[in-house]
Amino acid sequence: MPSLPQRKVGIVACSGEELPEGTVTRLAALKVLEELRPAQTVTICLPLFLAGGEGDRAFAKFYPTIAVDGCEKRCAARATELYSNKPAASFLVDDIVTQRDLARPQGLRRPSAASRAAADALAEVIAVEVDRLLAVRWSRSQGAILEAEDASQGVSTAACACGSGIPVTTVQLDGRSVQIMALAPILEFAYGQGLRAGGPVPGQIMETVRMYNEIPAEDDALWAQAVSLAWQEYCTGREVTHGA
Amino acid sequence: MSERFEAGKAGKGRAGPPRLCVVPCSGIGKSYGSVTREAAYVVTEELRPEATQIVPLSLLVLGDADAQAAVRAAPVITLDGCKLACASINVRQAGGVVAQEVVVLDFYRQHRDLKPQGIAELNEGGLALARALAEEIAATCDGLEAAEEPQHA
């Protein structure tokens, strides 16, 4: 049994050289690995699965992986499952492009501005998913999330157990305590992208919050209000920190 | 048939043998992997676009029928970024014939003035190394095509 790193998430990008979307997967994976979550992620070499990379296979068998694919063939997701274990999460470039209403990626060797925008958006989604996976309890023996329901209801405890920061934010909605998954990293990323408080909460933030939280229809307005407040507080906190 | 690449078909707009396949290693963890990809693009987009095509390794790993047919129908040049030789191993497992097997680290030892750095964006040394490698691949391509041409009395 190889020595496995602690608390890491593996990223498997299809890297398809013949499609612009393949280039987007590669750029997004690199952005997460090098800039957004360098201490929490490793890259897993897809071709090594077949070429006999025992270390890569073992990692993907016992630790959470995120498969990132450029087309519906989903080579990264399917190969990961075929040779080691089902990915904990799987993203398709097309889905992100559609959800964010972005332009189609273009260019293989020289990615277009649209490709870079898609890669940035995809990297953001991957980073949030990394945070989520590090926040829940993970069974190495089963290669799966443990007690998914309990984790979603009390993630703070699980997060403390694995020491992975603050994966959930607890807010008060109409007198009730509600936990919002991954709100802190979402706000951090939005701020890093140059967004600032001062008006309605930016649409991108609520879209990303919705991707990681099931918001009951009757609570939608309350959630928006809570996220808006959290966003304003976050921005104020950052400005105070920078001004100090 | 996939529109991405052709299996067993002549090069675009010409009669003759199937397009030679270039298979870079797909690695995203090291500069040498990026050099393989850049070299493959230089060959297939600039130097020999009519005679060559990239076959993505990810499809071969998954056992994609079109990708396997492509590497079985024409000679293959594999470009590996490290000694684990994923490209060569995967092509052979898919039933392809490797006409030239390049390990970038070995190629770099012959061009030590061209040190590659960076992954998402290669430095000048890396781009120059990739171009030098692409020119060698183009020469191999020409040799293979010449060998395929019918002999005239």
mmCIF file of C-alpha atoms in Angstrom:
data_model
loop_
_atom_site.group_PDB
_atom_site.id
_atom_site.type_symbol
_atom_site.label_atom_id
_atom_site.label_comp_id
_atom_site.label_asym_id
_atom_site.label_seq_id
_atom_site.Cartn_x
_atom_site.Cartn_y
_atom_site.Cartn_z
ATOM 1 C CA MET A 1 0.000 0.000 0.000
ATOM 2 C CA PRO A 2 1.557 3.305 -1.017
ATOM 3 C CA SER A 3 1.851 6.142 1.434
ATOM 4 C CA LEU A 4 -1.128 8.377 0.736
ATOM 5 C CA PRO A 5 -1.181 12.101 1.359
ATOM 6 C CA GLN A 6 -3.590 13.494 3.920
ATOM 7 C CA ARG A 7 -6.629 15.623 3.198
ATOM 8 C CA LYS A 8 -6.102 16.100 -0.498
ATOM 9 C CA VAL A 9 -8.497 16.050 -3.389
ATOM 10 C CA GLY A 10 -7.342 14.630 -6.713
ATOM 11 C CA ILE A 11 -8.199 16.464 -9.907
ATOM 12 C CA VAL A 12 -8.427 14.460 -13.102
ATOM 13 C CA ALA A 13 -8.689 16.607 -16.234
ATOM 14 C CA CYS A 14 -9.409 15.059 -19.610
ATOM 15 C CA SER A 15 -6.981 17.495 -21.219
ATOM 16 C CA GLY A 16 -8.355 16.520 -24.638
ATOM 17 C CA GLU A 17 -5.928 18.073 -27.103
ATOM 18 C CA GLU A 18 -8.332 18.058 -30.034
ATOM 19 C CA LEU A 19 -11.079 20.209 -28.477
ATOM 20 C CA PRO A 20 -11.074 23.768 -27.111
ATOM 21 C CA GLU A 21 -12.989 22.438 -24.131
ATOM 22 C CA GLY A 22 -10.140 20.021 -23.417
ATOM 23 C CA THR A 23 -7.791 22.964 -23.170
ATOM 24 C CA VAL A 24 -10.269 24.612 -20.789
ATOM 25 C CA THR A 25 -10.172 21.575 -18.480
ATOM 26 C CA ARG A 26 -6.397 21.717 -18.391
ATOM 27 C CA LEU A 27 -6.257 25.453 -17.671
ATOM 28 C CA ALA A 28 -8.913 25.174 -14.972
ATOM 29 C CA ALA A 29 -7.203 22.252 -13.271
ATOM 30 C CA LEU A 30 -3.882 24.085 -13.312
ATOM 31 C CA LYS A 31 -5.460 27.208 -11.855
ATOM 32 C CA VAL A 32 -6.861 25.234 -8.939
ATOM 33 C CA LEU A 33 -3.628 23.302 -8.457
ATOM 34 C CA GLU A 34 -1.301 26.279 -8.678
ATOM 35 C CA GLU A 35 -3.339 29.256 -7.467
ATOM 36 C CA LEU A 36 -6.667 28.556 -5.797
ATOM 37 C CA ARG A 37 -6.115 25.427 -3.701
ATOM 38 C CA PRO A 38 -2.445 24.433 -4.052
ATOM 39 C CA ALA A 39 -2.222 22.884 -0.593
ATOM 40 C CA GLN A 40 -5.437 20.908 -0.875
ATOM 41 C CA THR A 41 -5.196 19.363 -4.325
ATOM 42 C CA VAL A 42 -3.062 17.075 -6.436
ATOM 43 C CA THR A 43 -3.258 16.263 -10.108
ATOM 44 C CA ILE A 44 -3.913 12.714 -11.161
ATOM 45 C CA CYS A 45 -2.562 11.712 -14.527
ATOM 46 C CA LEU A 46 -5.359 10.173 -16.554
ATOM 47 C CA PRO A 47 -3.147 8.193 -18.981
ATOM 48 C CA LEU A 48 -1.275 6.703 -16.033
ATOM 49 C CA PHE A 49 -4.390 4.802 -15.038
ATOM 50 C CA LEU A 50 -3.937 2.545 -18.031
ATOM 51 C CA ALA A 51 -0.157 2.730 -18.174
ATOM 52 C CA GLY A 52 0.065 1.235 -14.710
ATOM 53 C CA GLY A 53 0.375 4.165 -12.351
ATOM 54 C CA GLU A 54 -0.344 2.280 -9.145
ATOM 55 C CA GLY A 55 0.072 5.371 -6.987
ATOM 56 C CA ASP A 56 -2.467 7.314 -9.029
ATOM 57 C CA ARG A 57 -4.911 4.426 -9.035
ATOM 58 C CA ALA A 58 -4.551 3.944 -5.287
ATOM 59 C CA PHE A 59 -5.071 7.620 -4.564
ATOM 60 C CA ALA A 60 -8.233 7.754 -6.639
ATOM 61 C CA LYS A 61 -9.480 4.570 -5.019
ATOM 62 C CA PHE A 62 -9.255 5.851 -1.467
ATOM 63 C CA TYR A 63 -9.442 9.630 -1.725
ATOM 64 C CA PRO A 64 -11.997 11.953 -3.284
ATOM 65 C CA THR A 65 -11.439 12.938 -6.886
ATOM 66 C CA ILE A 66 -12.978 15.554 -9.134
ATOM 67 C CA ALA A 67 -13.236 14.636 -12.789
ATOM 68 C CA VAL A 68 -13.215 17.510 -15.267
ATOM 69 C CA ASP A 69 -14.297 16.742 -18.800
ATOM 70 C CA GLY A 70 -14.419 18.638 -22.058
ATOM 71 C CA CYS A 71 -17.096 16.633 -23.829
ATOM 72 C CA GLU A 72 -19.945 14.223 -23.301
ATOM 73 C CA LYS A 73 -17.630 11.236 -23.658
ATOM 74 C CA ARG A 74 -16.499 12.080 -20.133
ATOM 75 C CA CYS A 75 -13.172 10.272 -20.450
ATOM 76 C CA ALA A 76 -11.862 11.563 -17.129
ATOM 77 C CA ALA A 77 -14.907 10.523 -15.115
ATOM 78 C CA ARG A 78 -15.344 7.175 -16.811
ATOM 79 C CA ALA A 79 -11.663 6.218 -16.767
ATOM 80 C CA THR A 80 -11.372 7.164 -13.092
ATOM 81 C CA GLU A 81 -14.320 4.945 -12.250
ATOM 82 C CA LEU A 82 -13.099 2.161 -14.524
ATOM 83 C CA TYR A 83 -9.612 1.973 -13.078
ATOM 84 C CA SER A 84 -10.048 3.012 -9.454
ATOM 85 C CA ASN A 85 -13.211 4.512 -7.994
ATOM 86 C CA LYS A 86 -16.191 6.658 -8.873
ATOM 87 C CA PRO A 87 -15.246 10.346 -8.770
ATOM 88 C CA ALA A 88 -16.710 12.269 -5.865
ATOM 89 C CA ALA A 89 -17.701 14.992 -8.318
ATOM 90 C CA SER A 90 -17.762 15.388 -12.070
ATOM 91 C CA PHE A 91 -17.913 18.594 -14.107
ATOM 92 C CA LEU A 92 -18.441 19.202 -17.795
ATOM 93 C CA VAL A 93 -17.203 22.377 -19.461
ATOM 94 C CA ASP A 94 -20.430 22.753 -21.430
ATOM 95 C CA ASP A 95 -22.517 22.783 -18.260
ATOM 96 C CA ILE A 96 -20.497 25.588 -16.724
ATOM 97 C CA VAL A 97 -20.519 27.596 -19.957
ATOM 98 C CA THR A 98 -24.297 27.266 -20.161
ATOM 99 C CA GLN A 99 -24.943 28.007 -16.490
ATOM 100 C CA ARG A 100 -22.790 31.133 -16.586
ATOM 101 C CA ASP A 101 -24.008 32.187 -20.020
ATOM 102 C CA LEU A 102 -20.438 32.370 -21.297
ATOM 103 C CA ALA A 103 -19.180 32.421 -24.878
ATOM 104 C CA ARG A 104 -18.096 29.126 -26.421
ATOM 105 C CA PRO A 105 -14.428 28.300 -25.817
ATOM 106 C CA GLN A 106 -12.238 28.511 -28.887
ATOM 107 C CA GLY A 107 -8.655 27.672 -29.681
ATOM 108 C CA LEU A 108 -6.575 24.623 -28.921
ATOM 109 C CA ARG A 109 -3.017 25.796 -28.721
ATOM 110 C CA ARG A 110 -3.809 29.440 -28.065
ATOM 111 C CA PRO A 111 -6.957 29.593 -25.935
ATOM 112 C CA SER A 112 -9.247 32.520 -26.669
ATOM 113 C CA ALA A 113 -10.516 35.035 -24.122
ATOM 114 C CA ALA A 114 -13.708 32.978 -24.012
ATOM 115 C CA SER A 115 -11.704 29.870 -23.180
ATOM 116 C CA ARG A 116 -9.917 31.670 -20.386
ATOM 117 C CA ALA A 117 -13.198 32.965 -18.976
ATOM 118 C CA ALA A 118 -14.625 29.451 -19.066
ATOM 119 C CA ALA A 119 -11.490 28.110 -17.374
ATOM 120 C CA ASP A 120 -11.781 30.739 -14.627
ATOM 121 C CA ALA A 121 -15.421 29.857 -14.025
ATOM 122 C CA LEU A 122 -14.687 26.138 -14.019
ATOM 123 C CA ALA A 123 -11.766 26.622 -11.638
ATOM 124 C CA GLU A 124 -14.039 28.514 -9.273
ATOM 125 C CA VAL A 125 -16.531 25.669 -9.248
ATOM 126 C CA ILE A 126 -13.795 23.085 -8.710
ATOM 127 C CA ALA A 127 -12.316 25.060 -5.811
ATOM 128 C CA VAL A 128 -15.676 25.266 -4.082
ATOM 129 C CA GLU A 129 -16.143 21.539 -4.575
ATOM 130 C CA VAL A 130 -12.687 20.898 -3.101
ATOM 131 C CA ASP A 131 -13.747 22.804 0.009
ATOM 132 C CA ARG A 132 -16.964 20.843 0.229
ATOM 133 C CA LEU A 133 -15.191 17.488 -0.092
ATOM 134 C CA LEU A 134 -12.667 18.413 2.551
ATOM 135 C CA ALA A 135 -15.464 19.439 4.874
ATOM 136 C CA VAL A 136 -17.335 16.142 4.848
ATOM 137 C CA ARG A 137 -16.168 12.896 6.415
ATOM 138 C CA TRP A 138 -14.502 10.603 3.915
ATOM 139 C CA SER A 139 -14.135 6.859 4.240
ATOM 140 C CA ARG A 140 -10.787 5.691 2.916
ATOM 141 C CA SER A 141 -11.875 2.079 3.050
ATOM 142 C CA GLN A 142 -15.044 2.717 1.063
ATOM 143 C CA GLY A 143 -13.770 5.591 -1.039
ATOM 144 C CA ALA A 144 -16.995 7.454 -0.372
ATOM 145 C CA ILE A 145 -18.516 10.187 1.744
ATOM 146 C CA LEU A 146 -19.566 8.927 5.158
ATOM 147 C CA GLU A 147 -22.938 9.748 6.604
ATOM 148 C CA ALA A 148 -23.864 12.164 3.868
ATOM 149 C CA GLU A 149 -27.070 13.261 5.510
ATOM 150 C CA ASP A 150 -25.467 13.855 8.871
ATOM 151 C CA ALA A 151 -22.673 15.733 7.222
ATOM 152 C CA SER A 152 -25.012 18.081 5.426
ATOM 153 C CA GLN A 153 -26.808 18.821 8.665
ATOM 154 C CA GLY A 154 -23.781 19.316 10.830
ATOM 155 C CA VAL A 155 -20.840 19.985 8.649
ATOM 156 C CA SER A 156 -19.167 22.300 11.112
ATOM 157 C CA THR A 157 -18.312 19.329 13.318
ATOM 158 C CA ALA A 158 -16.964 17.337 10.385
ATOM 159 C CA ALA A 159 -14.959 20.292 9.250
ATOM 160 C CA CYS A 160 -13.394 20.673 12.656
ATOM 161 C CA ALA A 161 -12.502 16.989 12.673
ATOM 162 C CA CYS A 162 -10.500 17.250 9.491
ATOM 163 C CA GLY A 163 -9.193 20.731 10.196
ATOM 164 C CA SER A 164 -10.154 22.114 6.839
ATOM 165 C CA GLY A 165 -11.255 25.638 7.752
ATOM 166 C CA ILE A 166 -14.831 26.916 7.633
ATOM 167 C CA PRO A 167 -16.880 25.012 5.087
ATOM 168 C CA VAL A 168 -20.295 26.259 6.154
ATOM 169 C CA THR A 169 -21.685 29.557 7.334
ATOM 170 C CA THR A 170 -24.545 29.552 9.792
ATOM 171 C CA VAL A 171 -27.101 32.311 9.310
ATOM 172 C CA GLN A 172 -30.400 33.166 10.943
ATOM 173 C CA LEU A 173 -33.416 33.041 8.655
ATOM 174 C CA ASP A 174 -36.601 34.215 10.271
ATOM 175 C CA GLY A 175 -35.475 32.949 13.643
ATOM 176 C CA ARG A 176 -34.101 29.662 12.284
ATOM 177 C CA SER A 177 -30.437 28.661 12.077
ATOM 178 C CA VAL A 178 -29.556 27.657 8.519
ATOM 179 C CA GLN A 179 -26.179 26.481 7.266
ATOM 180 C CA ILE A 180 -24.983 27.623 3.856
ATOM 181 C CA MET A 181 -22.440 25.316 2.267
ATOM 182 C CA ALA A 182 -19.237 26.826 0.946
ATOM 183 C CA LEU A 183 -20.380 30.416 1.324
ATOM 184 C CA ALA A 184 -17.030 31.672 2.611
ATOM 185 C CA PRO A 185 -14.946 30.399 -0.347
ATOM 186 C CA ILE A 186 -17.603 31.640 -2.759
ATOM 187 C CA LEU A 187 -17.408 35.152 -1.301
ATOM 188 C CA GLU A 188 -13.611 34.962 -1.207
ATOM 189 C CA PHE A 189 -13.476 34.044 -4.867
ATOM 190 C CA ALA A 190 -15.959 36.755 -5.862
ATOM 191 C CA TYR A 191 -13.920 39.360 -4.004
ATOM 192 C CA GLY A 192 -10.771 38.095 -5.668
ATOM 193 C CA GLN A 193 -12.486 38.535 -9.021
ATOM 194 C CA GLY A 194 -12.956 42.228 -8.305
ATOM 195 C CA LEU A 195 -16.614 42.170 -7.251
ATOM 196 C CA ARG A 196 -17.540 44.522 -4.413
ATOM 197 C CA ALA A 197 -20.523 45.273 -2.182
ATOM 198 C CA GLY A 198 -22.569 48.395 -2.724
ATOM 199 C CA GLY A 199 -25.666 47.230 -4.567
ATOM 200 C CA PRO A 200 -27.664 44.047 -4.943
ATOM 201 C CA VAL A 201 -25.716 40.874 -4.331
ATOM 202 C CA PRO A 202 -23.966 39.958 -7.610
ATOM 203 C CA GLY A 203 -25.843 37.331 -9.589
ATOM 204 C CA GLN A 204 -22.781 35.095 -9.892
ATOM 205 C CA ILE A 205 -22.651 34.695 -6.137
ATOM 206 C CA MET A 206 -26.247 33.540 -5.794
ATOM 207 C CA GLU A 207 -25.848 31.234 -8.793
ATOM 208 C CA THR A 208 -22.855 29.548 -7.184
ATOM 209 C CA VAL A 209 -24.582 29.364 -3.798
ATOM 210 C CA ARG A 210 -27.505 27.608 -5.508
ATOM 211 C CA MET A 211 -25.140 25.056 -7.045
ATOM 212 C CA TYR A 212 -24.068 23.866 -3.626
ATOM 213 C CA ASN A 213 -27.219 24.363 -1.611
ATOM 214 C CA GLU A 214 -30.790 23.305 -2.025
ATOM 215 C CA ILE A 215 -32.767 26.438 -1.421
ATOM 216 C CA PRO A 216 -36.444 25.836 -0.670
ATOM 217 C CA ALA A 217 -38.557 27.947 -3.005
ATOM 218 C CA GLU A 218 -40.383 29.561 -0.116
ATOM 219 C CA ASP A 219 -37.054 30.640 1.430
ATOM 220 C CA ASP A 220 -35.474 32.026 -1.730
ATOM 221 C CA ALA A 221 -35.901 35.673 -0.801
ATOM 222 C CA LEU A 222 -34.645 35.071 2.734
ATOM 223 C CA TRP A 223 -31.563 33.262 1.422
ATOM 224 C CA ALA A 224 -30.845 36.098 -0.981
ATOM 225 C CA GLN A 225 -31.134 38.555 1.876
ATOM 226 C CA ALA A 226 -28.833 36.462 4.098
ATOM 227 C CA VAL A 227 -26.238 36.061 1.354
ATOM 228 C CA SER A 228 -26.417 39.775 0.654
ATOM 229 C CA LEU A 229 -25.757 40.567 4.304
ATOM 230 C CA ALA A 230 -22.901 38.067 4.438
ATOM 231 C CA TRP A 231 -21.433 39.583 1.264
ATOM 232 C CA GLN A 232 -21.582 43.101 2.673
ATOM 233 C CA GLU A 233 -19.984 41.960 5.926
ATOM 234 C CA TYR A 234 -17.288 40.071 4.049
ATOM 235 C CA CYS A 235 -16.416 43.067 1.874
ATOM 236 C CA THR A 236 -16.399 45.388 4.875
ATOM 237 C CA GLY A 237 -14.101 42.983 6.703
ATOM 238 C CA ARG A 238 -11.712 42.814 3.764
ATOM 239 C CA GLU A 239 -11.616 46.578 3.408
ATOM 240 C CA VAL A 240 -10.917 47.023 7.115
ATOM 241 C CA THR A 241 -8.150 44.439 6.903
ATOM 242 C CA HIS A 242 -6.594 46.120 3.890
ATOM 243 C CA GLY A 243 -6.916 49.551 5.488
ATOM 244 C CA ALA A 244 -5.276 48.466 8.744
ATOM 245 C CA MET B 1 -16.918 8.529 -37.458
ATOM 246 C CA SER B 2 -15.670 11.255 -35.232
ATOM 247 C CA GLU B 3 -15.173 14.616 -36.876
ATOM 248 C CA ARG B 4 -12.217 15.228 -34.614
ATOM 249 C CA PHE B 5 -9.831 12.905 -36.354
ATOM 250 C CA GLU B 6 -9.885 10.430 -39.166
ATOM 251 C CA ALA B 7 -9.224 6.739 -38.905
ATOM 252 C CA GLY B 8 -7.761 5.060 -41.926
ATOM 253 C CA LYS B 9 -8.462 7.969 -44.237
ATOM 254 C CA ALA B 10 -6.081 9.871 -46.446
ATOM 255 C CA GLY B 11 -4.929 13.298 -45.404
ATOM 256 C CA LYS B 12 -7.284 16.173 -46.093
ATOM 257 C CA GLY B 13 -7.515 17.116 -49.747
ATOM 258 C CA ARG B 14 -5.053 14.554 -51.017
ATOM 259 C CA ALA B 15 -4.780 10.954 -52.040
ATOM 260 C CA GLY B 16 -2.390 8.713 -50.218
ATOM 261 C CA PRO B 17 -1.899 6.879 -46.977
ATOM 262 C CA PRO B 18 -3.814 7.623 -43.763
ATOM 263 C CA ARG B 19 -2.678 10.603 -41.791
ATOM 264 C CA LEU B 20 0.129 9.889 -39.397
ATOM 265 C CA CYS B 21 -0.949 10.055 -35.772
ATOM 266 C CA VAL B 22 0.825 12.201 -33.219
ATOM 267 C CA VAL B 23 0.043 11.316 -29.609
ATOM 268 C CA PRO B 24 1.353 13.662 -26.897
ATOM 269 C CA CYS B 25 1.391 12.448 -23.319
ATOM 270 C CA SER B 26 -1.355 14.735 -21.899
ATOM 271 C CA GLY B 27 0.556 15.348 -18.692
ATOM 272 C CA ILE B 28 -0.350 18.543 -16.853
ATOM 273 C CA GLY B 29 2.013 18.273 -13.926
ATOM 274 C CA LYS B 30 5.354 19.091 -15.555
ATOM 275 C CA SER B 31 6.801 21.382 -18.209
ATOM 276 C CA TYR B 32 7.896 18.415 -20.299
ATOM 277 C CA GLY B 33 4.277 17.371 -20.747
ATOM 278 C CA SER B 34 3.479 20.843 -22.043
ATOM 279 C CA VAL B 35 6.387 20.563 -24.476
ATOM 280 C CA THR B 36 4.907 17.370 -25.934
ATOM 281 C CA ARG B 37 1.561 19.060 -26.450
ATOM 282 C CA GLU B 38 3.055 22.191 -27.996
ATOM 283 C CA ALA B 39 5.236 20.119 -30.341
ATOM 284 C CA ALA B 40 2.208 18.115 -31.432
ATOM 285 C CA TYR B 41 0.300 21.310 -32.206
ATOM 286 C CA VAL B 42 3.215 22.787 -34.167
ATOM 287 C CA VAL B 43 3.409 19.683 -36.343
ATOM 288 C CA THR B 44 -0.304 19.233 -36.917
ATOM 289 C CA GLU B 45 -1.211 22.926 -37.317
ATOM 290 C CA GLU B 46 1.867 24.429 -38.965
ATOM 291 C CA LEU B 47 4.476 22.046 -40.322
ATOM 292 C CA ARG B 48 2.523 19.053 -41.674
ATOM 293 C CA PRO B 49 -1.207 19.800 -41.292
ATOM 294 C CA GLU B 50 -2.160 17.715 -44.336
ATOM 295 C CA ALA B 51 -0.283 14.621 -43.291
ATOM 296 C CA THR B 52 -0.679 14.457 -39.542
ATOM 297 C CA GLN B 53 -3.329 14.518 -36.850
ATOM 298 C CA ILE B 54 -3.411 14.516 -33.064
ATOM 299 C CA VAL B 55 -5.100 11.584 -31.385
ATOM 300 C CA PRO B 56 -5.980 12.474 -27.797
ATOM 301 C CA LEU B 57 -4.593 10.100 -25.237
ATOM 302 C CA SER B 58 -7.607 10.425 -22.964
ATOM 303 C CA LEU B 59 -9.775 8.741 -25.588
ATOM 304 C CA LEU B 60 -7.283 5.916 -25.992
ATOM 305 C CA VAL B 61 -7.231 5.390 -22.237
ATOM 306 C CA LEU B 62 -10.975 4.942 -22.296
ATOM 307 C CA GLY B 63 -10.841 2.554 -25.243
ATOM 308 C CA ASP B 64 -12.671 4.859 -27.648
ATOM 309 C CA ALA B 65 -13.280 2.962 -30.885
ATOM 310 C CA ASP B 66 -12.460 5.877 -33.211
ATOM 311 C CA ALA B 67 -9.233 6.670 -31.424
ATOM 312 C CA GLN B 68 -8.175 3.033 -31.482
ATOM 313 C CA ALA B 69 -9.005 2.739 -35.174
ATOM 314 C CA ALA B 70 -6.938 5.835 -35.912
ATOM 315 C CA VAL B 71 -3.776 4.516 -34.268
ATOM 316 C CA ARG B 72 -4.222 1.100 -35.861
ATOM 317 C CA ALA B 73 -4.588 2.553 -39.340
ATOM 318 C CA ALA B 74 -1.452 4.667 -39.529
ATOM 319 C CA PRO B 75 2.038 4.959 -38.076
ATOM 320 C CA VAL B 76 2.122 6.714 -34.718
ATOM 321 C CA ILE B 77 4.655 9.089 -33.241
ATOM 322 C CA THR B 78 4.420 9.192 -29.455
ATOM 323 C CA LEU B 79 5.685 12.093 -27.377
ATOM 324 C CA ASP B 80 6.219 11.370 -23.696
ATOM 325 C CA GLY B 81 7.002 13.879 -21.000
ATOM 326 C CA CYS B 82 8.520 11.371 -18.588
ATOM 327 C CA LYS B 83 9.907 7.872 -18.466
ATOM 328 C CA LEU B 84 6.581 6.363 -17.492
ATOM 329 C CA ALA B 85 5.877 6.635 -21.224
ATOM 330 C CA CYS B 86 2.089 6.803 -20.998
ATOM 331 C CA ALA B 87 1.667 7.719 -24.655
ATOM 332 C CA SER B 88 3.749 4.832 -25.965
ATOM 333 C CA ILE B 89 2.244 2.302 -23.601
ATOM 334 C CA ASN B 90 -1.326 3.344 -24.311
ATOM 335 C CA VAL B 91 -0.827 3.361 -28.078
ATOM 336 C CA ARG B 92 0.665 -0.131 -28.027
ATOM 337 C CA GLN B 93 -2.112 -1.383 -25.762
ATOM 338 C CA ALA B 94 -4.578 -0.005 -28.291
ATOM 339 C CA GLY B 95 -2.917 -2.029 -31.042
ATOM 340 C CA GLY B 96 -1.046 0.829 -32.702
ATOM 341 C CA VAL B 97 2.423 0.693 -34.241
ATOM 342 C CA VAL B 98 4.811 3.251 -32.782
ATOM 343 C CA ALA B 99 7.018 4.502 -35.601
ATOM 344 C CA GLN B 100 8.928 6.935 -33.427
ATOM 345 C CA GLU B 101 8.999 7.159 -29.656
ATOM 346 C CA VAL B 102 10.242 10.430 -28.207
ATOM 347 C CA VAL B 103 10.924 11.071 -24.538
ATOM 348 C CA VAL B 104 11.222 14.825 -24.151
ATOM 349 C CA LEU B 105 13.741 14.563 -21.339
ATOM 350 C CA ASP B 106 16.119 12.708 -23.689
ATOM 351 C CA PHE B 107 15.472 15.269 -26.421
ATOM 352 C CA TYR B 108 16.206 18.073 -23.972
ATOM 353 C CA ARG B 109 19.572 16.496 -23.150
ATOM 354 C CA GLN B 110 20.507 17.135 -26.768
ATOM 355 C CA HIS B 111 19.323 20.765 -26.505
ATOM 356 C CA ARG B 112 20.389 21.886 -23.057
ATOM 357 C CA ASP B 113 20.228 25.539 -24.039
ATOM 358 C CA LEU B 114 16.437 25.214 -24.360
ATOM 359 C CA LYS B 115 15.310 24.655 -20.784
ATOM 360 C CA PRO B 116 11.517 24.418 -20.505
ATOM 361 C CA GLN B 117 9.734 26.126 -17.641
ATOM 362 C CA GLY B 118 6.058 26.738 -16.922
ATOM 363 C CA ILE B 119 3.103 24.476 -17.566
ATOM 364 C CA ALA B 120 0.064 26.531 -18.562
ATOM 365 C CA GLU B 121 2.403 28.953 -20.360
ATOM 366 C CA LEU B 122 5.739 27.628 -21.555
ATOM 367 C CA ASN B 123 8.729 29.950 -21.427
ATOM 368 C CA GLU B 124 10.756 30.809 -24.527
ATOM 369 C CA GLY B 125 13.066 27.872 -23.956
ATOM 370 C CA GLY B 126 10.145 25.490 -23.749
ATOM 371 C CA LEU B 127 8.539 26.859 -26.912
ATOM 372 C CA ALA B 128 11.848 26.627 -28.768
ATOM 373 C CA LEU B 129 12.377 23.079 -27.541
ATOM 374 C CA ALA B 130 8.887 22.163 -28.735
ATOM 375 C CA ARG B 131 9.543 23.657 -32.165
ATOM 376 C CA ALA B 132 12.837 21.799 -32.495
ATOM 377 C CA LEU B 133 11.037 18.598 -31.553
ATOM 378 C CA ALA B 134 8.264 19.348 -34.032
ATOM 379 C CA GLU B 135 10.801 19.786 -36.820
ATOM 380 C CA GLU B 136 12.277 16.397 -36.018
ATOM 381 C CA ILE B 137 8.813 14.848 -36.095
ATOM 382 C CA ALA B 138 8.121 16.511 -39.452
ATOM 383 C CA ALA B 139 11.316 14.967 -40.824
ATOM 384 C CA THR B 140 10.200 11.559 -39.561
ATOM 385 C CA CYS B 141 6.828 12.145 -41.173
ATOM 386 C CA ASP B 142 8.499 12.911 -44.520
ATOM 387 C CA GLY B 143 10.580 9.765 -44.239
ATOM 388 C CA LEU B 144 7.558 7.626 -43.546
ATOM 389 C CA GLU B 145 5.635 9.138 -46.425
ATOM 390 C CA ALA B 146 8.542 8.594 -48.800
ATOM 391 C CA ALA B 147 8.742 4.978 -47.746
ATOM 392 C CA GLU B 148 5.028 4.565 -48.446
ATOM 393 C CA GLU B 149 5.178 5.995 -51.986
ATOM 394 C CA PRO B 150 5.101 3.449 -54.813
ATOM 395 C CA GLN B 151 8.488 2.764 -56.396
ATOM 396 C CA HIS B 152 8.812 3.797 -60.062
ATOM 397 C CA ALA B 153 11.003 1.918 -62.502
#
